[in-house]
Every structure is written in C-alpha cells, then in structure tokens.
Short mmCIF file of C-alpha atoms in Angstrom, two decimals:
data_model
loop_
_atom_site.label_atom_id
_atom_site.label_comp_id
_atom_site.label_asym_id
_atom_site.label_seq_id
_atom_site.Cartn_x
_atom_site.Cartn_y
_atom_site.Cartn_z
CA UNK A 1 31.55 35.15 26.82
CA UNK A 2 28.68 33.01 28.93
CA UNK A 3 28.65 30.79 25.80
CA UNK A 4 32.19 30.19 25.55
CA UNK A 5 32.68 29.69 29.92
CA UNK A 6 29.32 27.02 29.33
CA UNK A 7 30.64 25.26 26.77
CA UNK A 8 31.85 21.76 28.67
CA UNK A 9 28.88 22.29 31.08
CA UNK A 10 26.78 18.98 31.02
CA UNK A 11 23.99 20.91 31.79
CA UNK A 12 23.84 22.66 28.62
CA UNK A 13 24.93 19.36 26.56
CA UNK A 14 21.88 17.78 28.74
CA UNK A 15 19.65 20.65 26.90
CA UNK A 16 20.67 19.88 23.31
CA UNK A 17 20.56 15.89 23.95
CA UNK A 18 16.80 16.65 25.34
CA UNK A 19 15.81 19.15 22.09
CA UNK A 20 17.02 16.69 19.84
CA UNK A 21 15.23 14.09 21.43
CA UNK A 22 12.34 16.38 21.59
CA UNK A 23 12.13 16.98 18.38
CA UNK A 24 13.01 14.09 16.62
CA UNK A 25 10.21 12.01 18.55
CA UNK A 26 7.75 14.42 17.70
CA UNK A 27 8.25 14.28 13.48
CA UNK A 28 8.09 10.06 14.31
CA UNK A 29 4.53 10.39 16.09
CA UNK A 30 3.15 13.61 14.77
CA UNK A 31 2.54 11.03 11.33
CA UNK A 32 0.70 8.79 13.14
CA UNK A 33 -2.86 10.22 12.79
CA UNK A 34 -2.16 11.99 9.73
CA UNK A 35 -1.17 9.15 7.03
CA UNK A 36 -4.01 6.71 7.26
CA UNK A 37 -6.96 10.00 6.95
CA UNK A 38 -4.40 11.37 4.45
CA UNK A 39 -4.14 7.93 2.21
CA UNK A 40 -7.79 7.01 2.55
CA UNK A 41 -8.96 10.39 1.83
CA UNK A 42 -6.25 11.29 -0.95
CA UNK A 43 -6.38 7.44 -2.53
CA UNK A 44 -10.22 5.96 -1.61
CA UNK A 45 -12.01 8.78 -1.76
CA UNK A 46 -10.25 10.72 -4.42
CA UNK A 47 -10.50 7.22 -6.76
CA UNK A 48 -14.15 7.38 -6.38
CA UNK A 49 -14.95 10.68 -6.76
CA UNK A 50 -12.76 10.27 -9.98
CA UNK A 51 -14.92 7.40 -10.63
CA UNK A 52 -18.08 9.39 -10.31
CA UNK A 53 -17.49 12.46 -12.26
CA UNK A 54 -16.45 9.96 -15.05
CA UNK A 55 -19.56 8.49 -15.79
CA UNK A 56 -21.62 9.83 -18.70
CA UNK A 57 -24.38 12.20 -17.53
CA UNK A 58 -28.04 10.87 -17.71
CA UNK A 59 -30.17 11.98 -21.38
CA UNK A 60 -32.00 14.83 -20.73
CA UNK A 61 -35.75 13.39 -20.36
CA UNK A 62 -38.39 13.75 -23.43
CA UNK A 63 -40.48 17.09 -23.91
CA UNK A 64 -43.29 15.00 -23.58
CA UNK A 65 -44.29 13.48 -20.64
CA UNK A 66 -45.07 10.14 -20.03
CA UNK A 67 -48.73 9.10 -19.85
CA UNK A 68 -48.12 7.71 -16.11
CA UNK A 69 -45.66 8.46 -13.41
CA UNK A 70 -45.81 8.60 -9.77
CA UNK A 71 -45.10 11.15 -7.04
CA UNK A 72 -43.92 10.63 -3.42
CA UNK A 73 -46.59 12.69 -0.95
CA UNK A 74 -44.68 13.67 1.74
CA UNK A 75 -48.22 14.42 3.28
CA UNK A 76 -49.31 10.90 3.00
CA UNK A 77 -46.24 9.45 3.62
CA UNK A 78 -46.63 7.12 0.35
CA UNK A 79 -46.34 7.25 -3.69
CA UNK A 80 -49.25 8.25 -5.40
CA UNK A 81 -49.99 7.99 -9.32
CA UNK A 82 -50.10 11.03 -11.81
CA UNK A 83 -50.40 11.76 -15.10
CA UNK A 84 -47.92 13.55 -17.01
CA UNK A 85 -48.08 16.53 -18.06
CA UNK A 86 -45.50 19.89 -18.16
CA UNK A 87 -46.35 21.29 -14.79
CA UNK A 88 -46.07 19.26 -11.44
CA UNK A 89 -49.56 18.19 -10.50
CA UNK A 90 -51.60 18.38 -7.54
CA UNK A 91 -50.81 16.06 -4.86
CA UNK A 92 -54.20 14.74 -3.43
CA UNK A 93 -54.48 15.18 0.52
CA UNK A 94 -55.96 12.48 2.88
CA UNK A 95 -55.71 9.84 0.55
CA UNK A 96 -53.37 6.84 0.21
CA UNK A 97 -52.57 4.71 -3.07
CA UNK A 98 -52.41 1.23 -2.62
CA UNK A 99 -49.81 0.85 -5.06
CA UNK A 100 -46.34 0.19 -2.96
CA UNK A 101 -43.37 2.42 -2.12
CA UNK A 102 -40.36 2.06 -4.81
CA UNK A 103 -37.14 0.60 -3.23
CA UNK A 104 -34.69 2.41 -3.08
CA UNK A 105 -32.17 2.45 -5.78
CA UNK A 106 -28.80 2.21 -3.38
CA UNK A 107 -28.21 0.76 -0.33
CA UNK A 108 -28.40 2.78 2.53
CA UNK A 109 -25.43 5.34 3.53
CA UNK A 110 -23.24 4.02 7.02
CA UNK A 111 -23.86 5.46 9.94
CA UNK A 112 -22.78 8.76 10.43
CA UNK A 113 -18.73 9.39 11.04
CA UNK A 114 -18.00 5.70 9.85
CA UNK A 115 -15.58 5.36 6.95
CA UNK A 116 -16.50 3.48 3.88
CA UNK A 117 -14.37 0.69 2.29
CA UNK A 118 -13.78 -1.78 4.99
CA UNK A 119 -11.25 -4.16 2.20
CA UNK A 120 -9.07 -0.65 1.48
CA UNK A 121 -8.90 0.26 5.36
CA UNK A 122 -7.47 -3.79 6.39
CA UNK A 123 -4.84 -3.34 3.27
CA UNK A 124 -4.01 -0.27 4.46
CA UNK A 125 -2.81 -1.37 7.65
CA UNK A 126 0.34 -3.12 6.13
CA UNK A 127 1.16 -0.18 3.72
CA UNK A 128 0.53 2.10 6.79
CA UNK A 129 2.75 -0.58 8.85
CA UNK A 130 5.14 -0.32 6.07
CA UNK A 131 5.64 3.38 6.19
CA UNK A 132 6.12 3.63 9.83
CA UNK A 133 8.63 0.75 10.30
CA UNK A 134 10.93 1.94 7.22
CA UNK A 135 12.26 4.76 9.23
CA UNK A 136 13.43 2.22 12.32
CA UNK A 137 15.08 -0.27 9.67
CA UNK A 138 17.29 2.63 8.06
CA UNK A 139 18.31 3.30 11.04
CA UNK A 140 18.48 -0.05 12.26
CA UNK A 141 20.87 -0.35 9.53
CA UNK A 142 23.16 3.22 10.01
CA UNK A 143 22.80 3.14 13.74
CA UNK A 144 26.50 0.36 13.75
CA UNK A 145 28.14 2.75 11.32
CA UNK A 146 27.36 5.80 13.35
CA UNK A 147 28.50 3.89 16.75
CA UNK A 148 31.76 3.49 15.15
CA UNK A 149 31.76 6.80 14.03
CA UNK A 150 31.45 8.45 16.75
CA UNK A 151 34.19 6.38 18.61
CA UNK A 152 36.75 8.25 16.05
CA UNK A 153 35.57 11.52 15.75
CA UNK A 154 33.77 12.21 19.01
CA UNK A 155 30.31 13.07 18.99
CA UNK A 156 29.86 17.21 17.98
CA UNK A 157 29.78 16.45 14.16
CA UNK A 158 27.27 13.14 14.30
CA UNK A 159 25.04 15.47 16.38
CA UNK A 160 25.08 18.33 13.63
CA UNK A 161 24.40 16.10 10.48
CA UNK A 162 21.45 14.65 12.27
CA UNK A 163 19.80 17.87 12.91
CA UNK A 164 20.75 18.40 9.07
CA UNK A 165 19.38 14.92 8.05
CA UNK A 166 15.77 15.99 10.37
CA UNK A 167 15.62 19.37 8.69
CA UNK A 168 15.42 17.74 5.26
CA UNK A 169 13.07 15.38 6.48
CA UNK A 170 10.43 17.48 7.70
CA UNK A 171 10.21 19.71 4.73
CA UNK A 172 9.94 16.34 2.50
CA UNK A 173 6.63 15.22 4.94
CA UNK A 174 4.81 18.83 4.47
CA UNK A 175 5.20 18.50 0.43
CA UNK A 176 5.08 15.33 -0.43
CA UNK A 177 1.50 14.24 -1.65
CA UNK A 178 2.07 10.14 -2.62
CA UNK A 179 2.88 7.08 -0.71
CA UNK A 180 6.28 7.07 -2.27
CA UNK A 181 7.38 10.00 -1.60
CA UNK A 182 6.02 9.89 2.53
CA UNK A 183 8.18 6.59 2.49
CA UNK A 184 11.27 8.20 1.11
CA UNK A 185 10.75 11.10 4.17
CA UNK A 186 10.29 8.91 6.96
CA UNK A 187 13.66 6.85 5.62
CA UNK A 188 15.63 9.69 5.42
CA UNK A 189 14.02 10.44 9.24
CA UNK A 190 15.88 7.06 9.76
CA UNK A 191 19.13 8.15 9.01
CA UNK A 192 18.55 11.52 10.77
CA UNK A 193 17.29 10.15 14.39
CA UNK A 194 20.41 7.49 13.90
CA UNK A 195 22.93 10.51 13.96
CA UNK A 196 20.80 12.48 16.72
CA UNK A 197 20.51 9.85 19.33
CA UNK A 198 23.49 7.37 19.27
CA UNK A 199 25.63 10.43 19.30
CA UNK A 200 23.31 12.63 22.43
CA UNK A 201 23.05 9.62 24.88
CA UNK A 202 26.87 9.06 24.33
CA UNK A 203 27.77 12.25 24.72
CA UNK A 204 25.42 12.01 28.25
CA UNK A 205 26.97 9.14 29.35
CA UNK A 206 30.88 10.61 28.98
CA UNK A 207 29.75 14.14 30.16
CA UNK A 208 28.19 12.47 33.23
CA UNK A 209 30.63 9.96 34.74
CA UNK A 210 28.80 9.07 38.19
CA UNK A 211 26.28 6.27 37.91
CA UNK A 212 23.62 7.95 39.96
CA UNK A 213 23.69 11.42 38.00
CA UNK A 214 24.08 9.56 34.57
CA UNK A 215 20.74 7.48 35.07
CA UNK A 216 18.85 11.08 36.07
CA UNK A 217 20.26 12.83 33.38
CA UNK A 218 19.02 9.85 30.97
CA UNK A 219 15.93 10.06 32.31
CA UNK A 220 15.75 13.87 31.87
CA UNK A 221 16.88 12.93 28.12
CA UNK A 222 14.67 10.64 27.78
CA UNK A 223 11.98 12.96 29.11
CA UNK A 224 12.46 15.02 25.92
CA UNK A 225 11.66 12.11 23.81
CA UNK A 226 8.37 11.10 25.89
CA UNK A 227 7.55 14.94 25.61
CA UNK A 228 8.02 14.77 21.69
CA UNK A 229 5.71 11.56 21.86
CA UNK A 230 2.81 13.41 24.40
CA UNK A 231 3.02 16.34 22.12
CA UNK A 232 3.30 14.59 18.29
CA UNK A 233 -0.15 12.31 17.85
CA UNK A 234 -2.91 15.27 19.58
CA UNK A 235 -0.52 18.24 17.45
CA UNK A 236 -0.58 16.03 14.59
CA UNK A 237 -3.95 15.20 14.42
CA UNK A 238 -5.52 18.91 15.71
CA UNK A 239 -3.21 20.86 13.20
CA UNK A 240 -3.98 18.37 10.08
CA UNK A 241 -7.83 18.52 11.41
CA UNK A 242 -7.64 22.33 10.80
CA UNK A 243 -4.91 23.80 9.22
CA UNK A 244 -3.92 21.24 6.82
CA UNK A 245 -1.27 18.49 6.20
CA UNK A 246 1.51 21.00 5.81
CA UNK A 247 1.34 22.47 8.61
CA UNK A 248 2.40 20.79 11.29
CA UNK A 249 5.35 19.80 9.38
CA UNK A 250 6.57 23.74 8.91
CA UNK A 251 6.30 24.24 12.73
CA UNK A 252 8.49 21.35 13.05
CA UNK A 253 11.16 22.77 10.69
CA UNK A 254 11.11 25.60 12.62
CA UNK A 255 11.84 24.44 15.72
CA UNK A 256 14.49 22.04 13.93
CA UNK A 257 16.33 25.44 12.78
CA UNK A 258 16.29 26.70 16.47
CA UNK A 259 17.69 23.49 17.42
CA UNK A 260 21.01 23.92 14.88
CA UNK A 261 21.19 26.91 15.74
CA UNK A 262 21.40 26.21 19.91
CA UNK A 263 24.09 22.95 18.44
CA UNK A 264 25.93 25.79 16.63
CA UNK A 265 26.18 27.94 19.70
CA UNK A 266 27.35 25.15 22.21
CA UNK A 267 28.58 22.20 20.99
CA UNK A 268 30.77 23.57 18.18
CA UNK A 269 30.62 20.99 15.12
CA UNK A 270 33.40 22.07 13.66
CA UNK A 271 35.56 20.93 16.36
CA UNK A 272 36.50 17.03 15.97
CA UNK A 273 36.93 15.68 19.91
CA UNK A 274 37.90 11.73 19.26
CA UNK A 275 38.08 9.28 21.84
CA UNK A 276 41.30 8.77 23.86
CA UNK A 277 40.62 5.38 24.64
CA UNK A 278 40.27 2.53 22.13
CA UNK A 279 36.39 1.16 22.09
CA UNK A 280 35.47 -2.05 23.14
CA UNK A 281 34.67 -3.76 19.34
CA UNK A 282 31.12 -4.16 18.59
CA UNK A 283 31.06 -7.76 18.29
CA UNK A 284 32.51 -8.51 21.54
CA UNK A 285 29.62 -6.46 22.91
CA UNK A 286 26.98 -8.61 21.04
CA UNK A 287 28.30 -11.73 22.81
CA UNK A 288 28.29 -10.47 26.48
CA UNK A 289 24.58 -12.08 27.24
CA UNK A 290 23.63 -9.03 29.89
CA UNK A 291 23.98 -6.47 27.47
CA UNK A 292 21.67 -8.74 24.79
CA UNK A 293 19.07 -9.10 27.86
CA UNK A 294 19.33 -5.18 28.43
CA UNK A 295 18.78 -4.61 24.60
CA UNK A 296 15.85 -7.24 24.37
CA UNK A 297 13.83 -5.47 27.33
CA UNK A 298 14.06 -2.11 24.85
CA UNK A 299 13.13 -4.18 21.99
CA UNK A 300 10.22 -5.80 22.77
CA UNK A 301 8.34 -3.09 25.22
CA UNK A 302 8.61 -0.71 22.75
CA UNK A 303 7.45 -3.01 20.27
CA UNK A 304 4.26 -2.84 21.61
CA UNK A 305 3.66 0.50 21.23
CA UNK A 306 5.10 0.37 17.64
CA UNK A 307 2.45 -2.26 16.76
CA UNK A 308 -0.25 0.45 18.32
CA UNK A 309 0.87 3.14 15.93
CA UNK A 310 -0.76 1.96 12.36
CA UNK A 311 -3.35 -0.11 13.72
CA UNK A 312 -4.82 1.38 16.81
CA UNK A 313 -6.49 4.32 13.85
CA UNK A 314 -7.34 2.52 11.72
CA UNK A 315 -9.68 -0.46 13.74
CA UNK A 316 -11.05 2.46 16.01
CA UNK A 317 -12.47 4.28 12.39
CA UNK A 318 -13.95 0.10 11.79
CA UNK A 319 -15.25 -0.28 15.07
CA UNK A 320 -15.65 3.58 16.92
CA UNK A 321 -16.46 5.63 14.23
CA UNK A 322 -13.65 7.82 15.23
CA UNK A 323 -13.37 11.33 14.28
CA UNK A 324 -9.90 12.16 12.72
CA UNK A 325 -8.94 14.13 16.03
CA UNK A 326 -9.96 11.22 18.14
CA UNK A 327 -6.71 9.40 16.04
CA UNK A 328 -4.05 11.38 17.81
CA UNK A 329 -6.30 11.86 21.07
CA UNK A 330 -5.91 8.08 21.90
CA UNK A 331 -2.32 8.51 22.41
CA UNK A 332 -2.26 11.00 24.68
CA UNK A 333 -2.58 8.83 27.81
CA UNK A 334 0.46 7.08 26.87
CA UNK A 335 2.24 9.56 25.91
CA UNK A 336 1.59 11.42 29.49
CA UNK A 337 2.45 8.14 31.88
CA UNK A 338 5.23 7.83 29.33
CA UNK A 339 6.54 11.12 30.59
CA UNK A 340 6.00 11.06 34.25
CA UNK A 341 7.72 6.94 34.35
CA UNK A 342 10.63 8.43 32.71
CA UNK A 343 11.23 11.44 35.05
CA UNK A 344 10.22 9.65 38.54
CA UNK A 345 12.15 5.70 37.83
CA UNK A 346 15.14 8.54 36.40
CA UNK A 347 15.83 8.74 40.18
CA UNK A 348 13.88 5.53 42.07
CA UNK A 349 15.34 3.21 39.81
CA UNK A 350 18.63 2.93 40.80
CA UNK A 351 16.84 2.90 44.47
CA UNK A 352 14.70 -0.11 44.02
CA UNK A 353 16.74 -1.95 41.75
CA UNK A 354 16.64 -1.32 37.59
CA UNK A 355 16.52 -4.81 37.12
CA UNK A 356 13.28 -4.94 39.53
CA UNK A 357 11.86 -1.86 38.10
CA UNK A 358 12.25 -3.02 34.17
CA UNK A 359 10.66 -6.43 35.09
CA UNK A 360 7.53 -4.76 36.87
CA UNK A 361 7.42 -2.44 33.57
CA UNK A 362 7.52 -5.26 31.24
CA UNK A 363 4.62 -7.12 33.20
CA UNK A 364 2.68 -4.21 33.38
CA UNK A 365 2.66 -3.25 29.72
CA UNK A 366 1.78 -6.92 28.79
CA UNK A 367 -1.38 -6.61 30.79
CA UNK A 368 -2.20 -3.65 29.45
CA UNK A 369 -1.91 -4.61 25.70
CA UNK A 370 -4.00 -7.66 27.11
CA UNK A 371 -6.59 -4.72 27.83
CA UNK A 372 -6.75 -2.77 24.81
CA UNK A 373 -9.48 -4.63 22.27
CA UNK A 374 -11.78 -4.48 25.36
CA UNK A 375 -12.30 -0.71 24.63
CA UNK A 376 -15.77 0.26 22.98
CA UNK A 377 -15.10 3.91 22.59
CA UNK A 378 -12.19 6.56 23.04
CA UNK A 379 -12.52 6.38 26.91
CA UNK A 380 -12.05 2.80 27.36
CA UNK A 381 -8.67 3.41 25.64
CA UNK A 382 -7.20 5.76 28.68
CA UNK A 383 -6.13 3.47 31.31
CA UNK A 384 -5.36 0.61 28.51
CA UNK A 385 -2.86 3.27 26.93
CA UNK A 386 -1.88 4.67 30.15
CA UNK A 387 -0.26 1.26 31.03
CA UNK A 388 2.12 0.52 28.25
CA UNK A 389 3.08 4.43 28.68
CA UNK A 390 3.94 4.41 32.28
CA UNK A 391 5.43 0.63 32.17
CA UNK A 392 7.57 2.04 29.17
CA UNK A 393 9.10 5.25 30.78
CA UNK A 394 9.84 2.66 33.62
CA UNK A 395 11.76 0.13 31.18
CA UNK A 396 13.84 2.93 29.05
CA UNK A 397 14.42 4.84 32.08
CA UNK A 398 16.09 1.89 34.05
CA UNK A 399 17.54 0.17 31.06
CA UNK A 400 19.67 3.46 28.88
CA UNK A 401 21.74 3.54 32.58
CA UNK A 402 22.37 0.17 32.39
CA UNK A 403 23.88 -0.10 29.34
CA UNK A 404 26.30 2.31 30.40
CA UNK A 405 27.11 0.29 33.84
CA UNK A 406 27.51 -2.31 31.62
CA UNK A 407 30.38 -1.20 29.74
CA UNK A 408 31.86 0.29 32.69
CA UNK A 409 31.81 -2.72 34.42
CA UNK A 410 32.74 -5.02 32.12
CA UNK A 411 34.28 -3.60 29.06
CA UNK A 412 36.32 0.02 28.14
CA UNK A 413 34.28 2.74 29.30
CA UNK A 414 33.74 3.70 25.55
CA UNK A 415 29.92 4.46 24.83
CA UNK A 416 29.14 5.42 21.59
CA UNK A 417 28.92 1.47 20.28
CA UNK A 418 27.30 0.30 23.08
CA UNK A 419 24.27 2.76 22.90
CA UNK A 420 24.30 2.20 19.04
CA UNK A 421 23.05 -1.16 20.25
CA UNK A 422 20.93 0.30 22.64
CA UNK A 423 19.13 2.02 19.68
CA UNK A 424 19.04 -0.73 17.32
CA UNK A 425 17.20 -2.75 20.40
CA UNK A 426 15.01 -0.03 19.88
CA UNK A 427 14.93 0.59 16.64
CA UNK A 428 13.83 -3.70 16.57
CA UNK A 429 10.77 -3.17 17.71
CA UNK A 430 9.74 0.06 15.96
CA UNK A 431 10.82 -1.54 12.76
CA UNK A 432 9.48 -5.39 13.83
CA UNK A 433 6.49 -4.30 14.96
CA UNK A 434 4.61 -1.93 12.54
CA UNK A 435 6.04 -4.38 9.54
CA UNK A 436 4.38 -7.34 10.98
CA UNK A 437 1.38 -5.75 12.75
CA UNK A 438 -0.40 -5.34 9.50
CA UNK A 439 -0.29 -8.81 8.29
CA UNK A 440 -1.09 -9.95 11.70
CA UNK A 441 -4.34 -7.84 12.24
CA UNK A 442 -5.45 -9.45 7.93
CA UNK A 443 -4.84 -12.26 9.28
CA UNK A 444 -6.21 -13.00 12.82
CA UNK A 445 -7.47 -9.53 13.64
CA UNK A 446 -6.88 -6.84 16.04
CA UNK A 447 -7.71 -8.50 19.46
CA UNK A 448 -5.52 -11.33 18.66
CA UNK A 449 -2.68 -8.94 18.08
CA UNK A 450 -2.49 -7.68 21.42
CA UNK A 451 -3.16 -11.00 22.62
CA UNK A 452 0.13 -11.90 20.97
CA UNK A 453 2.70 -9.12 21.98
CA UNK A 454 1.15 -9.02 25.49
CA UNK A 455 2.20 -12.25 25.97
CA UNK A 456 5.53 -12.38 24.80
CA UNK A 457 6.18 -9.27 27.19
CA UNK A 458 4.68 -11.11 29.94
CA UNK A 459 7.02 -14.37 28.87
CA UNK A 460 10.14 -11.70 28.85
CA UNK A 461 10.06 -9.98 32.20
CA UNK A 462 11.93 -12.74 34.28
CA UNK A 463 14.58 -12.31 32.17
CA UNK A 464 15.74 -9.01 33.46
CA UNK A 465 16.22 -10.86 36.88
CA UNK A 466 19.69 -11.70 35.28
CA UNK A 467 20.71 -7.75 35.40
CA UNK A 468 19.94 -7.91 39.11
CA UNK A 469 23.79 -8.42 39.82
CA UNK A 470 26.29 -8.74 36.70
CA UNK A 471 29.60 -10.02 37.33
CA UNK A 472 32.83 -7.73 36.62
CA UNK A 473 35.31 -9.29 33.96
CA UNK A 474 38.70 -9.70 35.73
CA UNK A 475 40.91 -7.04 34.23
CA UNK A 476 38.16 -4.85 34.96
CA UNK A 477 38.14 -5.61 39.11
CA UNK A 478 41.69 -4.72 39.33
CA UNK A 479 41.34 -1.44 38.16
CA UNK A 480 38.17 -1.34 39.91
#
C-alpha cells in the first residue's frame, strides 16, 4: 500500500535516478586500475613466461669434471680457482685470487616494484585508451535514438532496459579474460548507461518543475554518479589486489539486481507514460548556440578527466613505481571534491550565478591539469586531482539545470532530447579523450598532454559568460 501511495513521489524517482547513477559510474571507473595490471600481467608477462618455459633445458654436465673451474668465496668476497673433482672443494680462507670477478651474464633486474617493458606499457596506452572510450562512442551514438524514445513512450521502460543492458555488462567484465572480449563489455556498458541516464535526468527534470528544486535534485543525482566515481577506482583496485578480477564485478551485479528490483517496485516498466506535448525536434536544439555552449562546458571538463583514466596508471608504474593499489588510490581525491562540488554548487549555484560558477570550474580544472606531471610520487597527485574533481562537480552541477532552463525558456518544455544532448556533450569527452590521449602521450609524452587539455579549458571558460542571461524566444514570453 506505501508503494502504491509513493509511486508519483519525486522523492522516490530522485532515489532510483541516484542508484542508477550510482551504479552505472561505478562499473565505468571500477576498470580503470584493473585493465592495464590485468593486460600487462595476462599479455607481457604471460608471453614471456611462455617464452621461458619454451626454451630447451641446458645438457646435463659431464661425469667428469673439468680439470679447472672456479668458485665464488663469499668469505673473500672474490672468485677463486679449483680443480675439479666430484665433491665441492675447500674454499681457502684469507686469501684472494688475482684472477677477476666474471660479469655477470644478464643485466641487472629494475628496481624493485617497477614494471618491465617500457615499449609494451607506451602501446598500451592507446589500446587501454581504446577500451575506455568505446563505451562513450556507443553511447554517443544510441544516446539521439534513446532521446527520441523517450519523448514517445515516456521514460519507465528506457529506465528498465538500461538496468537490463548494465546487468549483462557486468557479468561479461568478471568472465571475460581477452582484450576483445573486455571491449565488447564496456560497449554494451555504452548502450546500457545511454538508456539509464538520458531517461533518469529526464524523468528529474519533469518530476521537478521549479527551477530551484530541479538544480538540487540534479545535484543530488548527480551526487550518485560522483559517489559511483569516489567508490569505483580504490574498490576496483583493492578487490582485484586481493580477491581477484572477478570479483568486484559480482558485487556489482548484485547491487545491479537490487537496483531492478527497487525500478520494479516504483517506477512500474510495464506502464508506457508518453509525452503530452510534442518535443522540440533535435535539430532545432543543435542550432540554438546557448544550448551548444552549455554542452561544450560538459564536453571538454570532463574530457580531462577522461584523458586521466588510461594514462595517469600507466606513466605513474614508468615513473613512481606504483603498486597496483596505488592505481585506483590516485583517484580518490577527485573522486571526493567531485562529490562535495556536486552537492554544495547543487544549491549555491543558482545563488551566485551558474554561468559564474561553471566558468570558475572550468579555470580551475585547467590549472590543475597544468599541475599534474609536477607530481613525483602518489602524494603530489592529491591536490592536482582534487582540482579537476571539485572544478568538475561545480561545472555538471551548474550546467544539467541549465539545460533544462534552456528548454523552458526557449523551446517546449520537453526534456528527454535535450538531455540526450546533454549526455552526448558528455559522452564527447569520455569518448574524445581516452581515444586520443594515447597517441598523444607516444607522441609528445605525458606532461605535454596535460599541457594541452589544460589549456583548451582555460581558452573555454569565457565562453560560459554567454549563459549569464539568455534571451526568451517570442512565443515563449507570451506564455511566460
């Protein structure tokens, strides 16, 4: 009976929008320390060991001895000579031979915690890059199809199949043992997260009709995706550290069941709840120039952060020496600002101005990309990651409401399209950025990287000065 009074409560829609955020964020970054240690070990070291157990064993040596050898005396610290014979000899004490040490036979071993095979680790930041950006181009690609279909049969079904889509997903990332089949999961998580989150933040934005409540609950919302991010990289990497690759992926699916179940209860995906009023068409929403500066702030903050992701592990096992728990560990700080910006500009945005509040974030996470290569060791990373996190939660936090205003103010109040553009802003510079991040880092290196998307957020941020007041089409004033 509770269920059925609760059912159009926009609280409890707000709690399924922020567990499918939750959850879905957490399968994108609990990868992110797992498949570079998984490749290299799996591919480098599992080719050489391969390697070395198929070379032909050494002949056994003669019965006979030969007629002069030489023996290391560890008392003498030097090599001393011997004649051969079928016992070990005598090693003489207090005496030194003047015959030279024998070099050693292989070069010595790196130090210590330091992966071998520098030429396999700078390849495999594009196939890493690869993997991680071919879930945000499928759903660059669905996210249109879903906007539209959520304009004709509301937004209970779309929410359903995602959870569906994510279930299949995360079972396909515990089992699957190649590169292949780790791509083929995190494109199906593609078309999964598409569903999920075109379909939550427009059923937000039609649950919550006032301007002031919709940007806190987006910020609540988007508070379950920084809370899948803080949680995915350190679960990730302390789970595949010491219970295996598998594992972190079966908690996931369980807590994706829970979730279908919880959709099941309240939002009733049987039930097909169209629109009443006609959306605005997609391509007249591409040509209004505020809602393409809205999208590019979402594009290219985040696509910092994306360009972190496969690079940021593998040049701290180059240049730190990183343990594999130290992968995840370094996006912690991040993932923490990430999740306080989001909850405290939910509310002070729309006091000091969104438009301010995403141009101070976009300044702020250029600076701290700027920071990043200066790091030495996992420490110097904190306030360097702690930036782009905080300056983040400030940008998505300010700009998801926006988006919103936008199409009340200027087109039908209609949002399922216009936050399927909202998410393939995102989904730009999730799929932009790993792609390209690879080749950049062979080509110029790591430092120069940063140098590069720091820059073009710093270029970007006067930009959102154009959101500070929009205008209002005409037919729109009157019944304003």
């Amino acid at each position: 009976r509770w269920l059925a009074q609760s059912r159009g409560s926009p609280r409890l829609v707000l709690v399924v929008v922020f567990v499918a955020l939750l959850l879905d964020n957490m399968l994108l970054t609990v990868v992110v320390p797992i498949v570079p240690t998984f490749l290299y070990t799996t591919e480098y070291q599992g080719a050489n060991s391969s390697m070395a157990t198929a070379q032909p064993e050494p002949a056994p040596p003669a019965l006979k001895a030969p007629p002069f050898s030489s023996l290391f005396s560890y008392f003498a610290n030097t090599t001393v000579p011997v004649w051969g014979s079928d016992s070990p000899p005598e090693v003489p004490s207090g005496t030194e031979s003047s015959l030279p040490a024998r070099p050693p036979s292989s070069p010595p071993a790196p130090p210590r915690g330091c992966p071998e095979g520098d030429d396999f680790l700078t390849r495999e930041n594009v196939r890493v890059g690869l993997l991680f950006a071919s879930k945000a181009l499928v759903q660059l690609l669905v996210n249109p199809c879903v906007g539209l279909l959520t304009n004709r049969i509301g937004y209970h079904i779309p929410m359903f199949v995602g959870f569906s889509i994510m279930f299949l997903s995360t079972v396909m990332f515990a089992f699957s043992g190649t590169y292949t089949l780790l791509f083929i999961a995190r494109a199906l998580q593609g078309v999964g997260s598409s569903f999920s989150s075109v379909a939550g933040l427009g059923m937000l934005a039609s649950v919550y009709t006032d301007d002031s409540e919709r940007g806190s609950a987006m910020g609540i919302a988007l508070g379950g995706l920084a809370l899948g991010v803080l949680i995915g990289a350190p679960f990730g990497s302390v789970m595949y550290e010491f219970a295996g690759k598998s594992s972190p992926f079966l908690v996931l699916a369980f807590l994706a069941l829970l979730d279908g179940a919880l959709q099941l209860c309240i939002l009733q995906p049987s039930r097909i709840c169209p629109e009443s009023t006609k959306a605005t068409p997609m391509s007249t929403l591409l040509r209004d120039p505020y809602i393409l500066v809205a999208a590019g702030a979402l594009c290219f903050s985040n696509m910092g952060v994306a360009m972190l992701e496969p690079t940021l592990p593998i040049w701290m096992m180059q240049t730190m020496c990183s343990p594999q728990w130290q992968l995840g560990m370094a996006f912690l700080p991040a993932s923490i600002s990430y999740l306080i910006g989001t909850n405290l500009f939910g509310v002070l945005a729309n006091r000091m101005g969104r438009w301010l509040c995403s141009m101070v974030g976009m300044a702020v996470v250029g600076v701290s990309l700027l920071c990043v290569p200066l790091a030495t060791n996992i420490y110097g990373l904190i306030a360097p990651n702690a930036g782009p996190g905080f300056a983040i939660g400030m940008v998505d936090s300010s700009m998801m409401p926006i988006m919103g205003y936008l199409v009340d103010l200027r087109h039908t109040s209609v949002y399922g399209t216009v936050y399927a553009i909202a998410d393939v802003a995102f989904c730009m510079g999730f799929a932009v950025g790993p792609s390209t991040a690879g080749a950049i880092v062979g080509a110029v290196g790591f430092p120069w990287l940063m140098v590069s998307i720091g820059v073009t957020n710093l270029a970007y941020a006067p930009l959102c000065w154009c959101l500070r007041s929009p205008p209002t089409k005409e037919e729109k004033m009157v019944s304003l």
